[in-house]
Short mmCIF file of C-alpha atoms and ligand atoms in Angstrom, two decimals:
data_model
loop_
_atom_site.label_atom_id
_atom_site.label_comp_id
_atom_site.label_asym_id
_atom_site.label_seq_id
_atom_site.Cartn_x
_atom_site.Cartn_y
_atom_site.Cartn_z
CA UNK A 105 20.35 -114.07 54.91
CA UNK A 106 20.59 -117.88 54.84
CA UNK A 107 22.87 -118.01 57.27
CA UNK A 108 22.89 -119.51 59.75
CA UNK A 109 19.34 -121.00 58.69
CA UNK A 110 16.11 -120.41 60.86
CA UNK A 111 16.45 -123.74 62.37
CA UNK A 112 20.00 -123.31 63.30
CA UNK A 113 19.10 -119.98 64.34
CA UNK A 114 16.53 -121.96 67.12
CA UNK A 115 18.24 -125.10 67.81
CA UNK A 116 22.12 -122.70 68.41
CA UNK A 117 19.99 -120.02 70.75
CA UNK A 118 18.75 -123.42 72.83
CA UNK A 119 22.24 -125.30 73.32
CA UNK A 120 24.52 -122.48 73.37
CA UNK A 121 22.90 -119.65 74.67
CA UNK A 122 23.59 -116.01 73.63
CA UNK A 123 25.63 -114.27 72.36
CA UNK A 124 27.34 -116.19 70.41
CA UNK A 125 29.76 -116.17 67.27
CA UNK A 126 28.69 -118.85 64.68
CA UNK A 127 31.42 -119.93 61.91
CA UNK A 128 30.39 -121.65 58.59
CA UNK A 129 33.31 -123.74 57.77
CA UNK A 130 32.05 -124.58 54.08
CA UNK A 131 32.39 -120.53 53.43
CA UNK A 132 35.52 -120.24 55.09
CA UNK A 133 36.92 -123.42 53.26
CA UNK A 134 35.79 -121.26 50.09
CA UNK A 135 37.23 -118.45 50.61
CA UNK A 136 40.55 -120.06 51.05
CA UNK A 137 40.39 -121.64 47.82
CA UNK A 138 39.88 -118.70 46.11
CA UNK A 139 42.83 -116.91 47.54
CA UNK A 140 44.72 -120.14 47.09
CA UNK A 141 44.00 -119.43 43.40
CA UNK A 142 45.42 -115.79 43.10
CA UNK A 143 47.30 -115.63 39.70
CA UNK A 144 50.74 -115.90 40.06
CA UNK A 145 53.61 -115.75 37.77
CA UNK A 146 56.68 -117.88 39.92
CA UNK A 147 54.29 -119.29 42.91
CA UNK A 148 51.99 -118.23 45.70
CA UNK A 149 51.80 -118.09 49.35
CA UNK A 150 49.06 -117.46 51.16
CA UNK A 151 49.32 -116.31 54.52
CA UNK A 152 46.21 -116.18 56.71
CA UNK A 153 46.33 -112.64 59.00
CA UNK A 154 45.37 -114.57 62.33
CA UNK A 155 44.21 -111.09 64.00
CA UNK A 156 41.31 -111.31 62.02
CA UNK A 157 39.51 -114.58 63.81
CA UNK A 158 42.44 -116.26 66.10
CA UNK A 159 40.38 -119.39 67.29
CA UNK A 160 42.32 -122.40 67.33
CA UNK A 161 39.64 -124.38 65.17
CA UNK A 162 39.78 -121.70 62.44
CA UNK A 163 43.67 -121.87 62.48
CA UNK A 164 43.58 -125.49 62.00
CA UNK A 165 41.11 -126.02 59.11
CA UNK A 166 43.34 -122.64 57.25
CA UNK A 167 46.51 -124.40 57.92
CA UNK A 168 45.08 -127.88 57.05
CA UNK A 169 44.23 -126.78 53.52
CA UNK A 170 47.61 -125.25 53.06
CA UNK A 171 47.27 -121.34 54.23
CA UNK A 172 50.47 -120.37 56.35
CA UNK A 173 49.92 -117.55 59.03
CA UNK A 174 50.78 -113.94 59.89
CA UNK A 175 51.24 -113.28 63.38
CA UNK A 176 51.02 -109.61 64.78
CA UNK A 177 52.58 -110.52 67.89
CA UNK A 178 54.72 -113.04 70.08
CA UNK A 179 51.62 -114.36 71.81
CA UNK A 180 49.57 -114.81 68.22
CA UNK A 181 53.05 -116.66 66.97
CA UNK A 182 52.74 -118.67 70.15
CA UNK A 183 48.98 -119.24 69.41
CA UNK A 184 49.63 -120.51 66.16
CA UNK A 185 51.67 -122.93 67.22
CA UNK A 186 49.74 -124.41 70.01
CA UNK A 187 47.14 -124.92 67.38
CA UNK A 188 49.69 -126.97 66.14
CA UNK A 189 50.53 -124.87 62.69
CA UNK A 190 54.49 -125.62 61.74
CA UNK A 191 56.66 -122.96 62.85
CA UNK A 192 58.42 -121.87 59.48
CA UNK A 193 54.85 -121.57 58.52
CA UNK A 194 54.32 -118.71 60.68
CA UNK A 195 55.88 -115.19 59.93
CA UNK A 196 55.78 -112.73 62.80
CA UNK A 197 54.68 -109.17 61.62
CA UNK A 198 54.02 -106.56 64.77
CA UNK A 199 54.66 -103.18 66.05
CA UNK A 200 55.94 -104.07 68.85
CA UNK A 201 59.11 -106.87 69.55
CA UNK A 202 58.07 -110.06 71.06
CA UNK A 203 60.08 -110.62 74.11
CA UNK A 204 61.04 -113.76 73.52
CA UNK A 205 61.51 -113.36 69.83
CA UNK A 206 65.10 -115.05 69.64
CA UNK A 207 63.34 -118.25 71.15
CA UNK A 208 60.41 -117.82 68.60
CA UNK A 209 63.26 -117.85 65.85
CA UNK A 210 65.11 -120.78 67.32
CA UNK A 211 61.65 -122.84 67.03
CA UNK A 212 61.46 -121.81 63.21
CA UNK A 213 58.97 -118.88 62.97
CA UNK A 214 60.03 -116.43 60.72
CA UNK A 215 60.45 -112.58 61.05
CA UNK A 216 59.40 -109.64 59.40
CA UNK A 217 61.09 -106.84 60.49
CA UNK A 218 58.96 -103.65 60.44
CA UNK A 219 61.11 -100.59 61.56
CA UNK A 220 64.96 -99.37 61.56
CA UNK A 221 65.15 -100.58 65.43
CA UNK A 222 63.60 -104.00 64.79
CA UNK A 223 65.71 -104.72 62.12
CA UNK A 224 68.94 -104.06 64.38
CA UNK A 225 67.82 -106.33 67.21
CA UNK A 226 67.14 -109.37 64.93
CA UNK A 227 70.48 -108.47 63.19
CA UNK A 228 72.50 -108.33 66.98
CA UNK A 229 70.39 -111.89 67.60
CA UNK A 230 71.08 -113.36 64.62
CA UNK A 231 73.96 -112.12 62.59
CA UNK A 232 74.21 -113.44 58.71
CA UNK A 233 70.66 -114.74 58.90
CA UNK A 234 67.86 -114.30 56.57
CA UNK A 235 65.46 -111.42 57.14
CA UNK A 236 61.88 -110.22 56.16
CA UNK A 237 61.47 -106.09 55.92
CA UNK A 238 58.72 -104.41 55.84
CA UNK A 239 58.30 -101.04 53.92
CA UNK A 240 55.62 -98.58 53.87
CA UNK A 241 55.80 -97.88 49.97
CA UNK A 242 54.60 -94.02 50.61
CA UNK A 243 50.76 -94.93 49.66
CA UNK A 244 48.20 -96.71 51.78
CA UNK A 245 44.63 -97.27 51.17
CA UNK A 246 42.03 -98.09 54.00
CA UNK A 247 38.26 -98.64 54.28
CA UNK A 248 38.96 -95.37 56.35
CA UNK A 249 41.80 -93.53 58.37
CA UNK A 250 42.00 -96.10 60.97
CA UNK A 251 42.53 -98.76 58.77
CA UNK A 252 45.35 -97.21 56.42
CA UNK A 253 48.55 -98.14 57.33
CA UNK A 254 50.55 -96.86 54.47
CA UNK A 255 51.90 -93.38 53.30
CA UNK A 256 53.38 -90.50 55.55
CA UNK A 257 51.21 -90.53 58.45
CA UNK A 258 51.11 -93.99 58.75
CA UNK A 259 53.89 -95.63 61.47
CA UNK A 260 54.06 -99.19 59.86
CA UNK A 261 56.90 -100.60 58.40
CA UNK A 262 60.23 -98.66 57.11
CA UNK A 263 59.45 -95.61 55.19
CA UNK A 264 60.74 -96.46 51.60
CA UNK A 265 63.12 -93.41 51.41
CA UNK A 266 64.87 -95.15 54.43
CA UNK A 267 66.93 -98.07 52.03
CA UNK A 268 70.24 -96.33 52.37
CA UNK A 269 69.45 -97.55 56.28
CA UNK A 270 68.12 -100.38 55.81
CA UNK A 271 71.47 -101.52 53.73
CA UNK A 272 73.86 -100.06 56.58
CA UNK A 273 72.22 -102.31 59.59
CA UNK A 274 72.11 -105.14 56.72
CA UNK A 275 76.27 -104.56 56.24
CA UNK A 276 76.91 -104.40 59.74
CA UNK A 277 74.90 -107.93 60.86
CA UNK A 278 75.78 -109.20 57.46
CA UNK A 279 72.02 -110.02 57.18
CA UNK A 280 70.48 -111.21 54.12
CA UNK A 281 67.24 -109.49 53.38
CA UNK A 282 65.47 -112.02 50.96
CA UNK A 283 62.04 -111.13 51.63
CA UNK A 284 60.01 -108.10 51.33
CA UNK A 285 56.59 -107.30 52.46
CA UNK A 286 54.07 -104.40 52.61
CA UNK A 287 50.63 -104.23 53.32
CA UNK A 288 48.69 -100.80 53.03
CA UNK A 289 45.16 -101.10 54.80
CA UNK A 290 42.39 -103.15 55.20
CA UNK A 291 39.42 -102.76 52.54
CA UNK A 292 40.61 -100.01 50.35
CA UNK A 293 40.23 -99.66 46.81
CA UNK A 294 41.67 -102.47 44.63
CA UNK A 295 42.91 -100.06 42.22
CA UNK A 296 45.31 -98.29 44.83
CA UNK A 297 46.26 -102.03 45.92
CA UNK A 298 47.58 -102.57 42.64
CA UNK A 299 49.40 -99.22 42.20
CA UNK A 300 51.04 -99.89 45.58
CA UNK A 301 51.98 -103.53 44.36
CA UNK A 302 54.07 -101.55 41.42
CA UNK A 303 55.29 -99.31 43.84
CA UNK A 304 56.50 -102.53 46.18
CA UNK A 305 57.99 -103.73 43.47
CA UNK A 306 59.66 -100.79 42.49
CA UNK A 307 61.42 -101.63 45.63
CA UNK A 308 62.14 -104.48 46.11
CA UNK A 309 64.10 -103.86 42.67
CA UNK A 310 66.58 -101.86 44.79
CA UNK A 311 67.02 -104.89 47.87
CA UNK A 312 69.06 -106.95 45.37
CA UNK A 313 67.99 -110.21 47.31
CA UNK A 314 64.92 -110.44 47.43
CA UNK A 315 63.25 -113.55 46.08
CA UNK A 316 59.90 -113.46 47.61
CA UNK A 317 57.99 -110.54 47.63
CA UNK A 318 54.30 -110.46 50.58
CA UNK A 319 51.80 -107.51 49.01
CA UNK A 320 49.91 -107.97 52.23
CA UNK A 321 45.80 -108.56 52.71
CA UNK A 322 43.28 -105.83 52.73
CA UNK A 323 41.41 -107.13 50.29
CA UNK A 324 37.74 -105.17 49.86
CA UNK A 325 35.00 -107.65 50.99
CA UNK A 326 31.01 -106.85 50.63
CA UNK A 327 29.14 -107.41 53.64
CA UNK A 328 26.15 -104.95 52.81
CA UNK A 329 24.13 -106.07 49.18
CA UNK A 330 25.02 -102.21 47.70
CA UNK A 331 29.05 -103.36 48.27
CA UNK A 332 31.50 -105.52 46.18
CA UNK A 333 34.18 -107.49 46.87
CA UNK A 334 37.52 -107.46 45.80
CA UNK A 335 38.21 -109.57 42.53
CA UNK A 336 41.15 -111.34 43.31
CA UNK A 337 41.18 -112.95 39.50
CA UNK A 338 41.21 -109.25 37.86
CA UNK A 339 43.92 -107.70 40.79
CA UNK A 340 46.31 -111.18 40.60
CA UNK A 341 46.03 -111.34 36.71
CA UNK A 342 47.10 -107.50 36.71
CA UNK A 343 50.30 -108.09 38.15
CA UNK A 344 51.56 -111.33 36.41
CA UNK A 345 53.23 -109.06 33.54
CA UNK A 346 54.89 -107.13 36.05
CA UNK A 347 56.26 -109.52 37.92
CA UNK A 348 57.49 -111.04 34.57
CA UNK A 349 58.98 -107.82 33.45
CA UNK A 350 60.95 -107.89 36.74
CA UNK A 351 62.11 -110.99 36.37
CA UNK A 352 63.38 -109.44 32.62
CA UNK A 353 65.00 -106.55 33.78
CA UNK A 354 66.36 -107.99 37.60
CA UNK A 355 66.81 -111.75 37.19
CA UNK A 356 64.57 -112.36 39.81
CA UNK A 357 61.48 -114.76 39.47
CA UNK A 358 59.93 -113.41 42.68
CA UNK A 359 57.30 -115.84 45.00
CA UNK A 360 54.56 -114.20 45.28
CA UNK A 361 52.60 -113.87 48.94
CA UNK A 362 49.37 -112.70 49.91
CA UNK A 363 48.15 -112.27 53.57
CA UNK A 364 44.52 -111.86 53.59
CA UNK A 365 42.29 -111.77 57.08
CA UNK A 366 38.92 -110.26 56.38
CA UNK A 367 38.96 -111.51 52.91
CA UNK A 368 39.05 -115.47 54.31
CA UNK A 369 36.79 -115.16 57.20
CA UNK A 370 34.36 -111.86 57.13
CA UNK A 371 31.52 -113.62 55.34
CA UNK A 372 31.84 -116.51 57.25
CA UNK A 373 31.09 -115.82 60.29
CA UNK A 374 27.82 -114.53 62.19
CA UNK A 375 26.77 -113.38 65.66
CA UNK A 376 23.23 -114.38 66.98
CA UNK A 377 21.61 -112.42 69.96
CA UNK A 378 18.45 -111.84 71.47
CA UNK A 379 16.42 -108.64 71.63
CA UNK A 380 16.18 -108.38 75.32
CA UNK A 381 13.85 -105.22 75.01
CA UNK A 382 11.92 -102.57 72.65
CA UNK A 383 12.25 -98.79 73.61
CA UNK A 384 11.06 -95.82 72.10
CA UNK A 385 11.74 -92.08 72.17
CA UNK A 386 8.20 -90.31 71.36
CA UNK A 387 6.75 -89.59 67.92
CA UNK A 388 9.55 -87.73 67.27
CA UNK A 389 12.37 -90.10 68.38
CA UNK A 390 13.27 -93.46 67.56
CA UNK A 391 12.20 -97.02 68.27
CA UNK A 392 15.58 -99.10 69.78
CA UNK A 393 15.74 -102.63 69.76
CA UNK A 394 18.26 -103.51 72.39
CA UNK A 395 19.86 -106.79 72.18
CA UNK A 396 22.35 -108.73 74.37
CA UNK A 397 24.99 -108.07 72.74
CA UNK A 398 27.03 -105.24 71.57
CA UNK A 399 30.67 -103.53 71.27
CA UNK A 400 31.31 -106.47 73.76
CA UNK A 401 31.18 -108.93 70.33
CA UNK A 402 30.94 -106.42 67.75
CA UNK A 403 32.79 -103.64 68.07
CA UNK A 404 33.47 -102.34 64.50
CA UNK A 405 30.36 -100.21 64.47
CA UNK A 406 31.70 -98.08 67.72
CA UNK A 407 34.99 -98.03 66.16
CA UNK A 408 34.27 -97.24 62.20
CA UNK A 409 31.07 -96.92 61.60
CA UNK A 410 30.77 -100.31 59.76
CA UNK A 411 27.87 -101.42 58.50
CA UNK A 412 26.45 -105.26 58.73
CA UNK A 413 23.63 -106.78 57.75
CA UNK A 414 21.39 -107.36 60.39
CA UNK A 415 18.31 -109.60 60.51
CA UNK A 416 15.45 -109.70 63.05
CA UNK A 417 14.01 -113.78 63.52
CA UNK A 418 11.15 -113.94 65.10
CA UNK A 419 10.46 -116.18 68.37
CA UNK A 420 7.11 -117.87 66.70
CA UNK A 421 6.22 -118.02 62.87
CA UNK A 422 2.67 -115.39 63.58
CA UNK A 423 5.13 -112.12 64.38
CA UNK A 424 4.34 -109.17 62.99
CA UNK A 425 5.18 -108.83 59.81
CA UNK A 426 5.20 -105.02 59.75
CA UNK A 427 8.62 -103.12 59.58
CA UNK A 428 9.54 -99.81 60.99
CA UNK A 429 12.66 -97.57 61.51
CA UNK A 430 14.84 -99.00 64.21
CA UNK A 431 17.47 -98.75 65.73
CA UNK A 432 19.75 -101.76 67.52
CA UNK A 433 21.22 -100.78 70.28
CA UNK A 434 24.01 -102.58 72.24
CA UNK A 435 23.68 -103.74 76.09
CA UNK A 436 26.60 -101.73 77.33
CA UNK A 437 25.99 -98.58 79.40
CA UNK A 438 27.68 -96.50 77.19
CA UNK A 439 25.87 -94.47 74.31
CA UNK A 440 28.36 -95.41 71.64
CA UNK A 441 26.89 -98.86 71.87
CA UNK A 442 25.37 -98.64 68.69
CA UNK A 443 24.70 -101.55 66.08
CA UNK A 444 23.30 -99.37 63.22
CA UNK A 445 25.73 -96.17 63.15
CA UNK A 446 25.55 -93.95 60.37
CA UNK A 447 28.36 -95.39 57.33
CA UNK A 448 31.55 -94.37 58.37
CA UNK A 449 30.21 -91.86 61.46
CA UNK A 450 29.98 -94.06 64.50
CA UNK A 451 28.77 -90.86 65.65
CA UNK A 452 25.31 -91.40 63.56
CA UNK A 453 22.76 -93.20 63.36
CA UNK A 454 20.67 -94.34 60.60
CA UNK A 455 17.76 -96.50 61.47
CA UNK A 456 17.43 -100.01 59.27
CA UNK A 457 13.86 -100.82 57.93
CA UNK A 458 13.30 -103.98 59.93
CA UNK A 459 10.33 -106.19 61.03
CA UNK A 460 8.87 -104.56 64.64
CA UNK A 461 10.66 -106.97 67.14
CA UNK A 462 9.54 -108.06 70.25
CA UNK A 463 11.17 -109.32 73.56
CA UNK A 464 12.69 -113.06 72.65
CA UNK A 465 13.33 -112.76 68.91
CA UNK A 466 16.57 -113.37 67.66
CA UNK A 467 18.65 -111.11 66.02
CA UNK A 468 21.90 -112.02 63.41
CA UNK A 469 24.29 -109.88 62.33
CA UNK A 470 25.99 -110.93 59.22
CA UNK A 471 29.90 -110.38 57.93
CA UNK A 472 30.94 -110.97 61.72
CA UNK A 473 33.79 -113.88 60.96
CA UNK A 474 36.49 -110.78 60.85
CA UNK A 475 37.56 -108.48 63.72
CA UNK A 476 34.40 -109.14 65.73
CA UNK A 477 35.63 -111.90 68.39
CA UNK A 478 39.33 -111.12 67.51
CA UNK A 479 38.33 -107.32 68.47
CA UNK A 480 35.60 -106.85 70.83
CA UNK A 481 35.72 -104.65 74.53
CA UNK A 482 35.75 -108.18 76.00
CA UNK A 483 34.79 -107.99 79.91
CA UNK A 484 33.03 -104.20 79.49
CA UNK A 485 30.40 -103.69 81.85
CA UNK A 486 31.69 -107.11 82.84
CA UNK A 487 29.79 -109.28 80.46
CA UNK A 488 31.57 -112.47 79.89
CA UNK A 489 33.25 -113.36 76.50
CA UNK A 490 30.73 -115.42 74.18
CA UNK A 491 30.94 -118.54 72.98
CA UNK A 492 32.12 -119.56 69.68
CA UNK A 493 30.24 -122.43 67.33
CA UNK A 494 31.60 -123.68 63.96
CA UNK A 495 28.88 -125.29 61.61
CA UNK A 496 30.61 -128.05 59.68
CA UNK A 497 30.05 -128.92 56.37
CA UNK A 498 27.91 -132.07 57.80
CA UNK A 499 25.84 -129.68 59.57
CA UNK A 500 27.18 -130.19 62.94
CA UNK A 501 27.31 -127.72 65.58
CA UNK A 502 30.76 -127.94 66.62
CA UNK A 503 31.64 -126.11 70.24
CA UNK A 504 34.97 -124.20 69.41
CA UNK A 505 35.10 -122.19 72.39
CA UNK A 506 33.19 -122.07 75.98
CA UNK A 507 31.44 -119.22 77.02
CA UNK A 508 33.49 -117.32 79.43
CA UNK A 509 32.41 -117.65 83.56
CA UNK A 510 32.38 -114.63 86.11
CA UNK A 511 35.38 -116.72 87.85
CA UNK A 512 37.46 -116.45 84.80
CA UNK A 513 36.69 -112.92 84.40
CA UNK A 514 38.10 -112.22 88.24
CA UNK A 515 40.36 -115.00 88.25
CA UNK A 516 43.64 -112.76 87.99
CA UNK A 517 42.25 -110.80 90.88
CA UNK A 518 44.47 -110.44 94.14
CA UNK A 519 42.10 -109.01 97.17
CA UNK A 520 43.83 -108.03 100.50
CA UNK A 521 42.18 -109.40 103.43
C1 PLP B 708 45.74 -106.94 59.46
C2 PLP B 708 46.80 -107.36 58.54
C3 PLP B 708 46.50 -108.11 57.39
C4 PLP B 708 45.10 -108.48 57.00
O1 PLP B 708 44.29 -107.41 56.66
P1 PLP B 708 42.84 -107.67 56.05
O2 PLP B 708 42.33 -106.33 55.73
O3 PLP B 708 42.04 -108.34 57.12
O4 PLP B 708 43.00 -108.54 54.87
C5 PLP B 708 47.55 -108.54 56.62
N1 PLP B 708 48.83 -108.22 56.93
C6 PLP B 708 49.14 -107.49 58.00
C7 PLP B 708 50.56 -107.18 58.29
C8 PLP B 708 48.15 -107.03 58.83
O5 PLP B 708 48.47 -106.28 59.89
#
């Protein structure tokens, strides 16, 4: 892994601490361009999903080259714009209402609406406006069952057999529903993501006007050398011709958006930790590394079983050189705390071939720019929330966020006395 190198590795560990989240702002600028690029027949949109890493630095540099943002709630809308991104930028996507979404809408954010009940209370707030749906086109695809969110058993969005609805709330507010979205799971299979694109469009055929049409993110990304990423050249060029034969047969030349997460930040992101200490379980048990860190930072492994690359650095240049079976092992009291589960069993575990660590060395997990500070069982076994580093394309270690204090963690505390 060459990232971060062995002398950021030392020189981070000394003026940060651990553990901490380190950001590579050259592979995140990268990634943007190559989503920026996604072949489009009538123009693109991309929309970074701000779930994935919601740091105000990383909003800033996305938004600065041009990305607009989905938020999945009020407060990431608000977030967003206290980073300073434009509000019609911004397109609110959630489960669940923001409170104050008729003040969000005043201030310019835009608004997806993603059920029956949604799309009434935007159309009692704002009658004859403009309107986002979003429909769950019957088909979703997932790196597994947790994250799918399309077809039957999946609650997101307004079931596509539902458009006789949709059009009687539209006739009653006299909305206008010129934008259409879906978005079917993160990490599936990019074959099912383009059959669900024809399916979307399929759709949006039948919402007479629509003009710009948001297939979602989910794009596949490898963190592990066996996996591949999604080619977003081969999945965009797909789809040109069928956006051009809708255009044919509708007279509609439809914008195109995309709304990537993982896909922009995954790879560009790291989290460096320290094994704190080396247990074993007898000749016929297993030898643990346990670091300080866990499903406090990292929390995908507990949830899905995903797998990272992890990398042991040794404290001095003469460490052993010898690898065993071992497992990594998170510093929560809590068994599930487990950095090297078995592929889609958090339940497993499957040891990693990895140089015999001692007490001190560092350890990096790799892939860890997506759903790894933006998810994480912050506060568990009250362990404060890490700090967060970008390295920028000078080379400079750039604090983005403070490591959290015990006061902070308490502060919302009230204590009779
Ligand atoms: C999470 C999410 C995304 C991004 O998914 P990735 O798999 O990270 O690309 C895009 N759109 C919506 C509505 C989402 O909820």
């Amino acid at each position: 892994m060459s990232f971060p190198s062995h002398a950021q590795i030392q020189t981070l560990r000394a003026e940060f601490g651990t553990p901490l989240y380190v950001y590579d702002q050259q592979a995140l600028e990268a990634a943007a361009q190559e989503a920026l690029a996604f072949p489009n027949a009538y123009g693109l949109t991309v929309r970074y999903a701000m779930k994935a890493l919601p740091n105000a630095a990383i909003l800033r540099i996305l938004s600065g080259l041009g990305l607009h943002i989905d938020a999945s709630s009020g407060f990431e809308a608000e977030r967003a714009l206290l980073a300073g991104v434009p509000a019609e930028h911004i397109q609110i996507t959630s489960q669940e209402l923001p409170q104050d979404l008729k003040g969000l809408v005043e201030r310019g954010v835009l608004f997806n609406a993603c059920s029956l009940e949604q799309l009434e209370a935007y159309g009692r707030l704002f009658p004859g406006h403009e309107v986002s749906v979003r429909i769950n086109p019957g088909l979703g695809s997932g790196h597994n069952n947790r994250t799918n969110v399309g077809g039957p058993a999946s609650s997101f969005g307004i079931w596509h057999g539902h458009l006789d609805q949709i059009e009687a709330i539209r006739a009653r507010a006299d909305l206008r529903i010129t934008r259409m979205h879906t978005h079917i799971g993160s990490g599936g299979d990019p074959e099912t993501w383009k059959h669900c694109a024809r399916l979307t469009l399929g759709v949006a055929a039948r919402l007479p006007e629509v003009t710009r049409l948001n297939l979602g993110g989910g794009f596949k990304i490898a963190r592990m050398p066996d996996e591949t990423s999604a080619d977003l050249a081969d999945i965009g060029g797909a789809l040109i011709s069928d956006f051009q034969n809708f255009a044919g047969e509708h007279g509609r030349e439809l914008h195109l958006e995309i709304e990537p997460g993982s896909f922009l930040v995954a790879r560009a992101g790291a989290i460096v930790a320290n094994v704190v200490d080396v247990v074993d379980t007898g000749s016929e048990g297993y030898t643990f590394a346990k670091v300080d860190s866990g499903m406090t930072e990292f929390l995908r492994p507990n949830l899905y079983g995903a797998q990272h690359p992890i990398s042991i650095v040794p404290v001095d240049g003469n460490a052993s050189q010898e690898e065993i079976d071992l497992l990594v092992a998170g510093h929560c009291c809590e068994s599930g705390d487990i950095l090297t589960p078995a592929p889609g069993d958090p339940e497993g575990l499957v040891p990693r071939r990895l140089p015999r660590p001692t007490p001190g060395d560092a350890v990096v997990i790799g892939g860890a720019g997506a759903y790894c500070s933006g998810l994480a069982a912050s506060n568990y076994n009250s362990f404060p929330q890490a700090a967060e580093v970008l390295i920028t394309p000078e080379g400079d270690l750039r604090l983005i966020r403070r490591r959290q204090t015990l006061d902070q963690i308490i502060a919302n505390e009230l204590i009779d006395d």
